[in-house]
C-alpha positions as semicolon CSV with decimal commas, in nm:
position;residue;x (nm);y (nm);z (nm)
1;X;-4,259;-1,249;-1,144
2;X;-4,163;-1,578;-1,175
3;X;-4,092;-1,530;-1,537
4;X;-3,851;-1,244;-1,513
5;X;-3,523;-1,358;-1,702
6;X;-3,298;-1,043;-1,802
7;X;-3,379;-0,703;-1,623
8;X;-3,245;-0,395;-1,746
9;X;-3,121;-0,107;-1,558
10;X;-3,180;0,275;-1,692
11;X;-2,892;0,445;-1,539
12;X;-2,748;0,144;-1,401
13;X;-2,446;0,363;-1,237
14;X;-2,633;0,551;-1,000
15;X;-2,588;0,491;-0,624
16;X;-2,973;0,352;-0,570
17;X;-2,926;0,147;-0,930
18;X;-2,612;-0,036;-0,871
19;X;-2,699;-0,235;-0,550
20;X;-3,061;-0,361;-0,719
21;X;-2,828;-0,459;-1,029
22;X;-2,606;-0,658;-0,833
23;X;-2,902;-0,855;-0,614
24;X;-3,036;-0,924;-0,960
25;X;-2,720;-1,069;-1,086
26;X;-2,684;-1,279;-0,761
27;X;-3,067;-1,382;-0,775
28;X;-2,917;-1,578;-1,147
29;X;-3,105;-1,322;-1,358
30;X;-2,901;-1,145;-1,687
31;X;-2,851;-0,803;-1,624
32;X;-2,799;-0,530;-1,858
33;X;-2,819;-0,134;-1,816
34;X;-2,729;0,228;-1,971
35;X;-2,576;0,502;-1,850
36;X;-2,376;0,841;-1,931
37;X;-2,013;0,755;-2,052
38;X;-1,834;0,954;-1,758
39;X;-1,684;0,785;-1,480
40;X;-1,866;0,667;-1,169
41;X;-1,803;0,560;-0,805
42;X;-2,019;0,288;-0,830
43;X;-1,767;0,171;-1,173
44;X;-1,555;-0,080;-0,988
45;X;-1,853;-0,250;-0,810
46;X;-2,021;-0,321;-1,109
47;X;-1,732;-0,533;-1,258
48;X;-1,642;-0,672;-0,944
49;X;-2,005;-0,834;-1,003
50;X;-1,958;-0,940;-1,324
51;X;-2,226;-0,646;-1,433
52;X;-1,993;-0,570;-1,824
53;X;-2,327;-0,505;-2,079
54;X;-2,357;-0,130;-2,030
55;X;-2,406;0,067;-2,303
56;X;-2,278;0,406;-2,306
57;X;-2,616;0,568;-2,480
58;X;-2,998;0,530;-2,441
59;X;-3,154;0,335;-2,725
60;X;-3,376;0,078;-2,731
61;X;-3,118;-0,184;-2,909
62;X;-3,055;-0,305;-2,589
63;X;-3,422;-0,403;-2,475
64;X;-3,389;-0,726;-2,697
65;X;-3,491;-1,028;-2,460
66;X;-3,605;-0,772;-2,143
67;X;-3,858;-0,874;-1,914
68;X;-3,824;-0,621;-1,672
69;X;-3,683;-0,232;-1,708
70;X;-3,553;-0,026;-1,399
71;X;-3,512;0,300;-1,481
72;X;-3,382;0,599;-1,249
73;X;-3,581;0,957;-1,228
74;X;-3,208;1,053;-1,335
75;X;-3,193;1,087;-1,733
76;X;-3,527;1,232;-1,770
77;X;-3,696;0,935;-1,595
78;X;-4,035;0,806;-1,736
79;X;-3,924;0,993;-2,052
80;X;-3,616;0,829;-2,074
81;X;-3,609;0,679;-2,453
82;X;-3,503;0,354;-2,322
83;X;-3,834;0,352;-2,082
84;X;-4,079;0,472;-2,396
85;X;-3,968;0,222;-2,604
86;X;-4,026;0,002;-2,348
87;X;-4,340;0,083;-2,289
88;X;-4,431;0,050;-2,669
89;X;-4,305;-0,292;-2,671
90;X;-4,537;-0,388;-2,336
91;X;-4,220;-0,449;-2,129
92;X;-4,310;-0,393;-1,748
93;X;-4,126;-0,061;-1,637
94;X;-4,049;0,011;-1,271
95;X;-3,895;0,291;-1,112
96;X;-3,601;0,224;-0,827
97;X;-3,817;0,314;-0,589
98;X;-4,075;0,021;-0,702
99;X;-3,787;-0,202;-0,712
100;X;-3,674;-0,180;-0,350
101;X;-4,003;-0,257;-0,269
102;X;-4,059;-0,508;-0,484
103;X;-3,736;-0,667;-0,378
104;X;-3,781;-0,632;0,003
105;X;-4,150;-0,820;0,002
106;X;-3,927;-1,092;-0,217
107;X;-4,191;-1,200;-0,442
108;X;-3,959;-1,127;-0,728
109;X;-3,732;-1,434;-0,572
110;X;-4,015;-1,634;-0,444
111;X;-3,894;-1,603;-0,132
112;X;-4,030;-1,390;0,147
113;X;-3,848;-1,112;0,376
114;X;-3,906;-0,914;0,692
115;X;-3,788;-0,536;0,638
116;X;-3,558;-0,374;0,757
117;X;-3,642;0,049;0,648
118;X;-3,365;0,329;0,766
119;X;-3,424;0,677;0,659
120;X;-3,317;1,019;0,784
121;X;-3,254;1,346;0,630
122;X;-2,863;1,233;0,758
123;X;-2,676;0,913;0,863
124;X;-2,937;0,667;0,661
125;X;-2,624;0,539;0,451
126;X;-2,410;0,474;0,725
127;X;-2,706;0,374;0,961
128;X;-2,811;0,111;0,683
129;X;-2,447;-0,031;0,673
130;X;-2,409;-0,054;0,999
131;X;-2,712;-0,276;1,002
132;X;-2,632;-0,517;0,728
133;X;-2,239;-0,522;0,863
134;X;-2,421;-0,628;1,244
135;X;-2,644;-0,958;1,070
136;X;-2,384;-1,047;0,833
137;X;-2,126;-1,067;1,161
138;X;-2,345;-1,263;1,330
139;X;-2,422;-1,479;1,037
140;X;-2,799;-1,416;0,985
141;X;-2,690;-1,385;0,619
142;X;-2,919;-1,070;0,535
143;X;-2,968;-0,911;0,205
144;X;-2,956;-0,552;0,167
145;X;-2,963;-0,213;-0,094
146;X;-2,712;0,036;0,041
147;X;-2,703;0,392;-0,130
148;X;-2,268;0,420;-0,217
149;X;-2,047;0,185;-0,407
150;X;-1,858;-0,020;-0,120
151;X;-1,904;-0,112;0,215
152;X;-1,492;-0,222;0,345
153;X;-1,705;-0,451;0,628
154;X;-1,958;-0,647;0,383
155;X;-2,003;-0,909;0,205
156;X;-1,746;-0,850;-0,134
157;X;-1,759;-0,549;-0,019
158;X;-2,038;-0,461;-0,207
159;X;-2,352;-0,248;-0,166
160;X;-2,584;-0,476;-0,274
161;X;-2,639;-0,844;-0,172
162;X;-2,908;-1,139;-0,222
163;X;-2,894;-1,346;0,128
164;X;-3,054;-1,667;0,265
165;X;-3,184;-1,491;0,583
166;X;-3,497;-1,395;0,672
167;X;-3,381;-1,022;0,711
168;X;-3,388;-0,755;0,409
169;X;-3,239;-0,480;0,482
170;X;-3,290;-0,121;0,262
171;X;-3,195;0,237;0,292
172;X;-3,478;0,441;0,181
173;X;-3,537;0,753;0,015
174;X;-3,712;1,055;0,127
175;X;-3,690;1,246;-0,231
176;X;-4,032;1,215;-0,455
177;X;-4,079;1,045;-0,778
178;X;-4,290;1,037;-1,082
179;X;-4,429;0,652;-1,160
180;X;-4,709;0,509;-1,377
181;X;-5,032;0,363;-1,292
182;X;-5,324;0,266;-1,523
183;X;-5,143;0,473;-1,753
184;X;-5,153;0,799;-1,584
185;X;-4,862;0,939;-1,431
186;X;-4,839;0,999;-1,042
187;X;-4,608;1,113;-0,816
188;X;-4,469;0,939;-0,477
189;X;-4,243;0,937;-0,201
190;X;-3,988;0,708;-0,285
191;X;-3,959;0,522;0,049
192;X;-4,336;0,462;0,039
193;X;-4,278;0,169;-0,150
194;X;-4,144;0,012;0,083
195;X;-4,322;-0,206;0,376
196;X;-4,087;-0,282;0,644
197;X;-4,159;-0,402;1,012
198;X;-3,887;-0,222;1,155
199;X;-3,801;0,141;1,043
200;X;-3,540;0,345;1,173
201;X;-3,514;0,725;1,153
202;X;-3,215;0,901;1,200
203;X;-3,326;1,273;1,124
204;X;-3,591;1,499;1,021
205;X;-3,458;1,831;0,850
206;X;-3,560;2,073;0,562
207;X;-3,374;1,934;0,247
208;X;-3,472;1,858;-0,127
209;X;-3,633;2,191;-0,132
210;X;-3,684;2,165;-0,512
211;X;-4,010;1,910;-0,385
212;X;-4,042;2,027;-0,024
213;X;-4,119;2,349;0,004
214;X;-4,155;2,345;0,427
215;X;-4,047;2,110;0,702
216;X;-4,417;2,072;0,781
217;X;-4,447;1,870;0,397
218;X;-4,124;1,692;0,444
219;X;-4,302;1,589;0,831
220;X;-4,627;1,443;0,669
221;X;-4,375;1,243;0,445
222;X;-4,161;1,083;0,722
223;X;-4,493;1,014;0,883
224;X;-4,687;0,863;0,624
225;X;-4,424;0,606;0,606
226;X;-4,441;0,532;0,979
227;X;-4,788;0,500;0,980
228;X;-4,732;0,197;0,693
229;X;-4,583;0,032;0,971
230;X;-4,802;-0,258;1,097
231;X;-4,925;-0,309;1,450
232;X;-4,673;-0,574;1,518
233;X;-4,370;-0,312;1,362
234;X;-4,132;-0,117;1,568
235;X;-4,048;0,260;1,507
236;X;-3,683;0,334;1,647
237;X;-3,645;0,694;1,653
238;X;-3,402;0,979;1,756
239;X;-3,565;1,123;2,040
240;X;-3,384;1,413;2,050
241;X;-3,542;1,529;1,711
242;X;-3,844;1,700;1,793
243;X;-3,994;1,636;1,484
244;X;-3,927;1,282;1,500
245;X;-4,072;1,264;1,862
246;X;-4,376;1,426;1,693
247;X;-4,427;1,156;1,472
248;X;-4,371;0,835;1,739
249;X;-4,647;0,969;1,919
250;X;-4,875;0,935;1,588
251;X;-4,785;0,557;1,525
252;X;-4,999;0,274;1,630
253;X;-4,684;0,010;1,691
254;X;-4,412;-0,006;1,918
255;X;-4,161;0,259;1,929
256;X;-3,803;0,306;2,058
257;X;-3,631;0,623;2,131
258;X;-3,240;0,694;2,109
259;X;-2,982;0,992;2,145
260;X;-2,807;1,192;2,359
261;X;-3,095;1,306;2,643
262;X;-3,171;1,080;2,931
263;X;-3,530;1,087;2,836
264;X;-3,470;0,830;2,553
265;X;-3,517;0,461;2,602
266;X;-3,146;0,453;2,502
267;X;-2,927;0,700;2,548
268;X;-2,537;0,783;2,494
269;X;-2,368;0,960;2,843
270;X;-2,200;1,252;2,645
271;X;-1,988;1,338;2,944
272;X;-1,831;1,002;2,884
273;X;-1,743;0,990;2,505
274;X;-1,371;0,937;2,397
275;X;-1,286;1,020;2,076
276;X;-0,954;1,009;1,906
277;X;-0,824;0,914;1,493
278;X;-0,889;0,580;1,530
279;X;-1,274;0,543;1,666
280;X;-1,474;0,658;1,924
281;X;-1,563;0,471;2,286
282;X;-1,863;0,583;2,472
283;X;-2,112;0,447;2,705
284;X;-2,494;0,382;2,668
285;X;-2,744;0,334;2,916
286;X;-3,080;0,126;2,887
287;X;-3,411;0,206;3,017
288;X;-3,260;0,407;3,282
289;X;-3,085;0,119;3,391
290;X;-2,844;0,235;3,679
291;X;-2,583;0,074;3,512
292;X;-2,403;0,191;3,159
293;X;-2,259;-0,056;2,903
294;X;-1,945;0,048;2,670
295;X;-1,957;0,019;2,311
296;X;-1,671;0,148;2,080
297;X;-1,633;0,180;1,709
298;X;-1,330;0,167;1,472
299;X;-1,503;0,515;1,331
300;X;-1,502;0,887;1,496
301;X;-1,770;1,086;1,520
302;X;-2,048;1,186;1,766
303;X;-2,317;1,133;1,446
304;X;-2,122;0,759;1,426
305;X;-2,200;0,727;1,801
306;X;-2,575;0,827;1,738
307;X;-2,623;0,580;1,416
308;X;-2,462;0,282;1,593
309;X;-2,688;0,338;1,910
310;X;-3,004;0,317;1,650
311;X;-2,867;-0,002;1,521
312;X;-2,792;-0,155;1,901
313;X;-3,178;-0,045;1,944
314;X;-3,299;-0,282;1,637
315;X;-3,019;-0,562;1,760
316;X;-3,228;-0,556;2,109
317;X;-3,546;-0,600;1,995
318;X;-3,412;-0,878;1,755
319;X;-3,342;-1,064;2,042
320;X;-2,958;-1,004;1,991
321;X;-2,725;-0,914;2,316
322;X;-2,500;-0,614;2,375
323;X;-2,237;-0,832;2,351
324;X;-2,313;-0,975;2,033
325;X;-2,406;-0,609;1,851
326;X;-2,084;-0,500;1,976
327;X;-1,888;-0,799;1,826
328;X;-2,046;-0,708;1,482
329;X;-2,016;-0,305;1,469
330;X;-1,674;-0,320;1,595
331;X;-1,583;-0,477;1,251
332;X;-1,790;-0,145;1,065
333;X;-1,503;0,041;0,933
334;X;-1,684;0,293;0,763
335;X;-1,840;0,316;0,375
336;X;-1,747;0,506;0,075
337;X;-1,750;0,880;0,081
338;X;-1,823;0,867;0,433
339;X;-1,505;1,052;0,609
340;X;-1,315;0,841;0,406
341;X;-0,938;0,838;0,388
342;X;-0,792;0,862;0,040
343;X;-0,444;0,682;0,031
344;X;-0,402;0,674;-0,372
345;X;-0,431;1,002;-0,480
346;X;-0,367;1,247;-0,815
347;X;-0,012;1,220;-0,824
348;X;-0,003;1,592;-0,938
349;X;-0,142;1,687;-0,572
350;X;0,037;1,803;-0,291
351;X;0,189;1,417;-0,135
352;X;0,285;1,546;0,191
353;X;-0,106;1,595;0,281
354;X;-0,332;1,444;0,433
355;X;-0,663;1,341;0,189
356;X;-0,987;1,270;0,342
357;X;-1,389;1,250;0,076
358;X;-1,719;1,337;0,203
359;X;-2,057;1,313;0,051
360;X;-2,174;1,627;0,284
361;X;-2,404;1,838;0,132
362;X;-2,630;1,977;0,366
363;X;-2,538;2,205;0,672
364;X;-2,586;1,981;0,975
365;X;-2,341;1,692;0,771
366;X;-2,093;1,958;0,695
367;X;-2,069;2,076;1,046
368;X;-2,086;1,703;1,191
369;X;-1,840;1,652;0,978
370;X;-1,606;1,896;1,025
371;X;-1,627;1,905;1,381
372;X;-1,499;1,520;1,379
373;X;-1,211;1,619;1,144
374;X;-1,092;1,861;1,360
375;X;-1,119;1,621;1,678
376;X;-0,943;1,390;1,500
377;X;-0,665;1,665;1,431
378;X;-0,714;1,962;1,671
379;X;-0,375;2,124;1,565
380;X;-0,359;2,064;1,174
381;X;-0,434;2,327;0,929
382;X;-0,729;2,177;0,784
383;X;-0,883;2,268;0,437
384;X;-1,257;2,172;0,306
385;X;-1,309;2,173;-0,057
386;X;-1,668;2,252;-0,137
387;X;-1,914;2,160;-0,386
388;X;-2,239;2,280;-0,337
389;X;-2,512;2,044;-0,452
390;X;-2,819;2,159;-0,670
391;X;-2,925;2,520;-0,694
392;X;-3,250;2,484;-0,497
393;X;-3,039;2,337;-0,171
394;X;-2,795;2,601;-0,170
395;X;-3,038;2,945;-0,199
396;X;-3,291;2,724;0,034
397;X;-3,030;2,673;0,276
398;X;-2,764;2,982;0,224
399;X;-2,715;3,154;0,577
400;X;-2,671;2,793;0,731
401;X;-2,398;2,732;0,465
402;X;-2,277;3,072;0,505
403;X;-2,196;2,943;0,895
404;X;-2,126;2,563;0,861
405;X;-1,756;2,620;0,825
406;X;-1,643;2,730;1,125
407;X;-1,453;2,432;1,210
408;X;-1,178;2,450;0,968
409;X;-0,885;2,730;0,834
410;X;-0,950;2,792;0,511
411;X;-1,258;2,656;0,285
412;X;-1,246;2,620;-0,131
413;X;-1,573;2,665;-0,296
414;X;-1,621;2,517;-0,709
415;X;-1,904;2,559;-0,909
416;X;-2,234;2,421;-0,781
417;X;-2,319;2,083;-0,900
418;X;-2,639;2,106;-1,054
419;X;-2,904;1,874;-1,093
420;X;-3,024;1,711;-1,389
421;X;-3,404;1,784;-1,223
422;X;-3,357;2,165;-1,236
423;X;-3,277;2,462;-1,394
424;X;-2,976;2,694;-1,366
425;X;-3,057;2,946;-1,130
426;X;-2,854;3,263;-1,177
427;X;-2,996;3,406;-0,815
428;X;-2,777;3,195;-0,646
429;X;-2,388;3,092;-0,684
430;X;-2,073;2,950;-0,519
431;X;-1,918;3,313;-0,551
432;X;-2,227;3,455;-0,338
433;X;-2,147;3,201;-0,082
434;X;-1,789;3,290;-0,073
435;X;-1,886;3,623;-0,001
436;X;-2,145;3,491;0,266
437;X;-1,864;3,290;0,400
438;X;-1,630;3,542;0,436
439;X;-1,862;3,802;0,634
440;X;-1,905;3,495;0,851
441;X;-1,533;3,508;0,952
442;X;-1,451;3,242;0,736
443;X;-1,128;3,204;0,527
444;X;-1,269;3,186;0,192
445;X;-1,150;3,127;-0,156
446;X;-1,368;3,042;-0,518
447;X;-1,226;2,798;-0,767
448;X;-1,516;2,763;-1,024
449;X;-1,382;2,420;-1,164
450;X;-1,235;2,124;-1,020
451;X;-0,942;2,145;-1,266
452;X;-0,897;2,538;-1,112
453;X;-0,900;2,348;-0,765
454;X;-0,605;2,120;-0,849
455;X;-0,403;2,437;-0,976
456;X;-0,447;2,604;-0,636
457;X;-0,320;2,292;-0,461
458;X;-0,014;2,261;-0,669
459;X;0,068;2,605;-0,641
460;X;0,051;2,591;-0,241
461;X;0,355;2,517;-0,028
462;X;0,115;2,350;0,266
463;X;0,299;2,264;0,589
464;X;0,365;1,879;0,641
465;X;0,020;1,673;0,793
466;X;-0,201;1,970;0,637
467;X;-0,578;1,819;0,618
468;X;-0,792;1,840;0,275
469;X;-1,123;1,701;0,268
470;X;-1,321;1,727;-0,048
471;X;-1,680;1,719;0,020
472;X;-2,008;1,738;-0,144
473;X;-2,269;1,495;-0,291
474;X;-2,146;1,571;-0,700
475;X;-1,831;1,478;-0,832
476;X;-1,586;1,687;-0,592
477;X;-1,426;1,345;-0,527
478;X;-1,252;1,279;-0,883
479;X;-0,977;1,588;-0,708
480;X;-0,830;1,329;-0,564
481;X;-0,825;1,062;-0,842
C-alpha cells in the first residue's frame, strides 16, 4: 500500500467514483481516470479538486505510471479495456466497492479508522451527509464517501474528504458486484466490503430486481452485513421496518431502534411535527423518557425527520449531547438531487415557475417525496416530471408506480433510462405506465425524450408559482440546465 503513487479511476464520473477520487487527491496521490464524454453532475466537483486528467475514451495510454486501477461495474466492469490491460501489465485492479473498504480500514493512508456504515434501500445519501455534516460541525474532522456531487453543509462542499479524525464515514451499497480473486471471478454485495463498528439502516425494500429477485434475498443481504459487525459494534435501526426489526434480533452487538412508534428506543411524536418551506420542527423522545426534546432542521420532510433521528441515535452513543447534534444538523441544508431547488435554470423554460430535482426512483421516494412538495405548497399546481430508471425496476415495481403519484396535478413521463447492466425490455414502457397512471386517476401525459419535455413546457401558459420537479435517478435533471 505504502507504495501506491498515481491511482486511476475507470469511470471516474460516477457518483460512488468521484468521492474515492477526490480522498485520493487529498491523501497527495496523482489521480487520473476515464469516462464517457457526456456531461455529469459530479463535473464541477472534480475540478473544484483539481481532478483535470480525464480522458474521454478507454485505452490503456493512460495506465503509464499506475499503481493502482479503480474501476466501476459501469462500462462493462472487469471487462472494461482499461481494467484488461491492466491486468496484463500486473497493475492491482479494485472495484469501488473494494475501495471503500480499503479506504475505511485506512491502511491505504497508514492511518487507521473506526467506521461509520449507512445503508437503506432509501435515505442512505442523505442519512450519510447528515452524519459527516454533524462531526465536521463539531470539529471531529471526519473523512467520508458520499454517493452525489455536493454536499452545500461540508467541507468544500464536496462529497468526498480525507480527515484527521478518528471517524470514517461511508455510504454503502446494497447492489451486487462482480470482483476477482485468485483469478476467478466472484460476485459480492458491494457493502460487504466494508467493516464498520457502527452501521445504520434506514430501510429494507424490494429494489435492484435485476439481482434480487425477492425481499427474502435482498433480507439475507442487509443481514449478512450486520452480522460483520463486531461484538463491540452498534446496529441503529428503523424499528418501524419489520424487516429491519427482523434482522436486530439476529445480531450479536448492541442495537438501537428509531422511528415513528413508541416502541423504539427513540422515537419522533408525529402528533407534534411542524412542517412548513423552510424545515421541519418536531420532537423526539428517549427511552421512554417522560420528557420530549425538540430538534428542527433547515429541510422538510417526514423521511428528513426519520434520517436525522438515526444520526442523533449514532451522536448519543458517541458520547455527543442533544444539544451538540442539534447545533451540527441544523447547519444540514440538504445535498444534491435531494428536493433540491433549482434557481439557474434553461432559459428557454417557463421563468415564472417554480424548479425543484429529485433522484427518486423507487415508489416509497416518489411518494415521500411528493407528499413533502405538496406540504410545502398545499395550493400550487404542482407537476412531476418522470424518468423511470432501468427496465427491471419499473415492470418489478409497476402497480406501485402506477399509484405513487397521487400527490400531485399532472405527472410527465420520458423514456425509461436504461441501464448499461441490462437489456431493452420491450414488455415494459413509460407509455404502459401512462396508461397505468391514468386508470389510477392520475393526470397523465408521455413525452418520450427530454428535448419533447422542454417543448411541452414552452408551449404551456402555467399559472404564476406553478411547481415542476424533475425526478428520477438518470439524467431527467439536465431539463433544467
Amino acid at each position: 500500500m505504502n507504495n501506491i503513487k498515481r491511482i486511476h479511476f475507470v469511470g471516474i464520473k460516477g457518483v460512488g467514483m468521484t468521492p474515492l477520487a477526490i480522498i485520493a487527491k487529498e491523501a497527495g496521490m496523482e489521480v487520473s481516470g476515464s469516462d464517457v464524454d457526456k456531461k455529469f453532475i459530479t463535473d464541477s466537483a472534480l475540478s473544484q479538486a483539481g481532478i483535470t486528467e480525464i480522458s474521454s475514451n478507454f485505452s490503456s495510454v493512460s495506465l503509464d505510471k499506475v499503481d493502482l486501477v479503480i474501476t466501476t461495474i459501469a462500462h462493462n466492469g472487469l471487462n472494461n479495456p482499461e481494467v484488461s490491460e491492466a491486468k496484463k501489465r500486473n497493475i492491482p485492479v479494485w472495484t469501488q466497492a473494494q475501495a471503500v473498504g480499503e479506504f475505511m480500514n485506512g491502511s491505504i493512508f497508514g492511518g487507521n479508522f473506526m467506521g461509520i456504515s449507512i445503508t437503506g434501500t432509501h435515505g442512505k445519501t442523505t442519512t450519510t451527509a447528515m452524519a459527516a455534516t454533524l462531526l465536521q460541525q463539531l470539529k471531529l474532522d471526519p473523512s467520508y464517501i458520499i454517493g452525489t456531487s455536493s454536499i452545500d453543509s461540508l467541507q468544500d462542499k464536496l462529497p468526498g474528504y480525507l480527515g484527521k479524525g478518528k471517524y470514517f464515514i461511508a455510504e454503502a451499497d446494497e447492489y451486487v458486484n462482480e470482483y476477482e480473486e485468485n483469478g476467478q471471478r466472484k460476485a459480492k454485495t458491494k457493502f460487504l466490503w466494508q467493516h464498520p463498528k457502527y452501521l445504520i439502516m434506514t430501510s429494507l425494500e424490494l429494489d435492484h430486481p435485476d439481482v434480487y429477485s425477492s425481499i427474502e434475498e435482498i433480507k439475507e443481504s442487509f443481514l449478512a452485513f450486520a452480522k460483520q459487525l463486531p461484538a463491540e459494534g452498534v446496529f441503529i435501526y428503523n424499528g418501524d421496518d419489520v424487516n429491519l426489526s427482523e434482522i436486530a434480533k439476529r445480531v450479536v452487538c448492541k442495537t438501537i431502534s428509531y422511528g415513528f412508534s413508541k416502541n423504539n428506543d427513540y422515537f419522533i411524536d408525529k402528533s407534534k411535527i411542524e412542517e412548513t418551506i423552510d424545515g421541519i420542527k418536531f420532537k423526539i423522545v428517549v427511552n421512554h423518557s417522560s420528557e420530549a426534546v425538540d430538534f428542527s432542521l433547515q429541510i422538510p420532510g417526514e423521511h428528513n425527520a426519520l434520517n436525522a433521528l438515526a444520526v442523533i441515535c449514532l451522536a448519543g452513543d458517541l458520547g455527543l449531547s442533544f444539544t451538540q447534534a442539534q447545533s451540527g444538523l441544523q447547519a444540514f441544508k440538504g445535498s444534491k438531487r435531494r428536493l433540491e431547488k433549482i434557481s439557474f435554470i434553461n432559459p428557454s423554460l417557463p421563468q415564472n415557475v417554480i424548479y425543484y430535482d429529485d433522484y427518486a426512483h423507487h415508489p416509497t421516494e416518489i411518494k415521500a417525496t411528493l407528499r413533502t412538495l405538496r406540504s410545502m405548497y398545499p395550493h400550487n399546481y404542482i407537476i412531476c416530471i418522470f424518468q423511470p430508471h432501468t427496465y427491471s425496476r419499473t415492470k418489478a415495481l409497476f402497480n406501485d408506480f402506477a399509484h405513487a403519484f397521487s400527490g400531485v396535478d399532472e405527472v410527465v413521463l420520458t423514456d425509461i433510462f436504461a441501464s448499461a447492466r441490462e437489456q431493452n425490455d420491450d414488455s415494459v414502457s413509460s407509455k404502459m405506465l401512462a396508461s397505468a397512471i391514468e386508470k389510477a386517476g392520475g393526470k397523465v401525459l408521455y413525452e418520450s425524450t427530454l428535448s419533447d419535455v422542454i417543448k411541452y413546457l414552452q408551449s404551456k401558459n402555467y399559472p404564476a408559482n406553478t411547481v415542476v420537479v424533475t425526478m428520477g435517478a438518470g439524467d431527467v435533471y439536465k431539463i433544467l440546465s
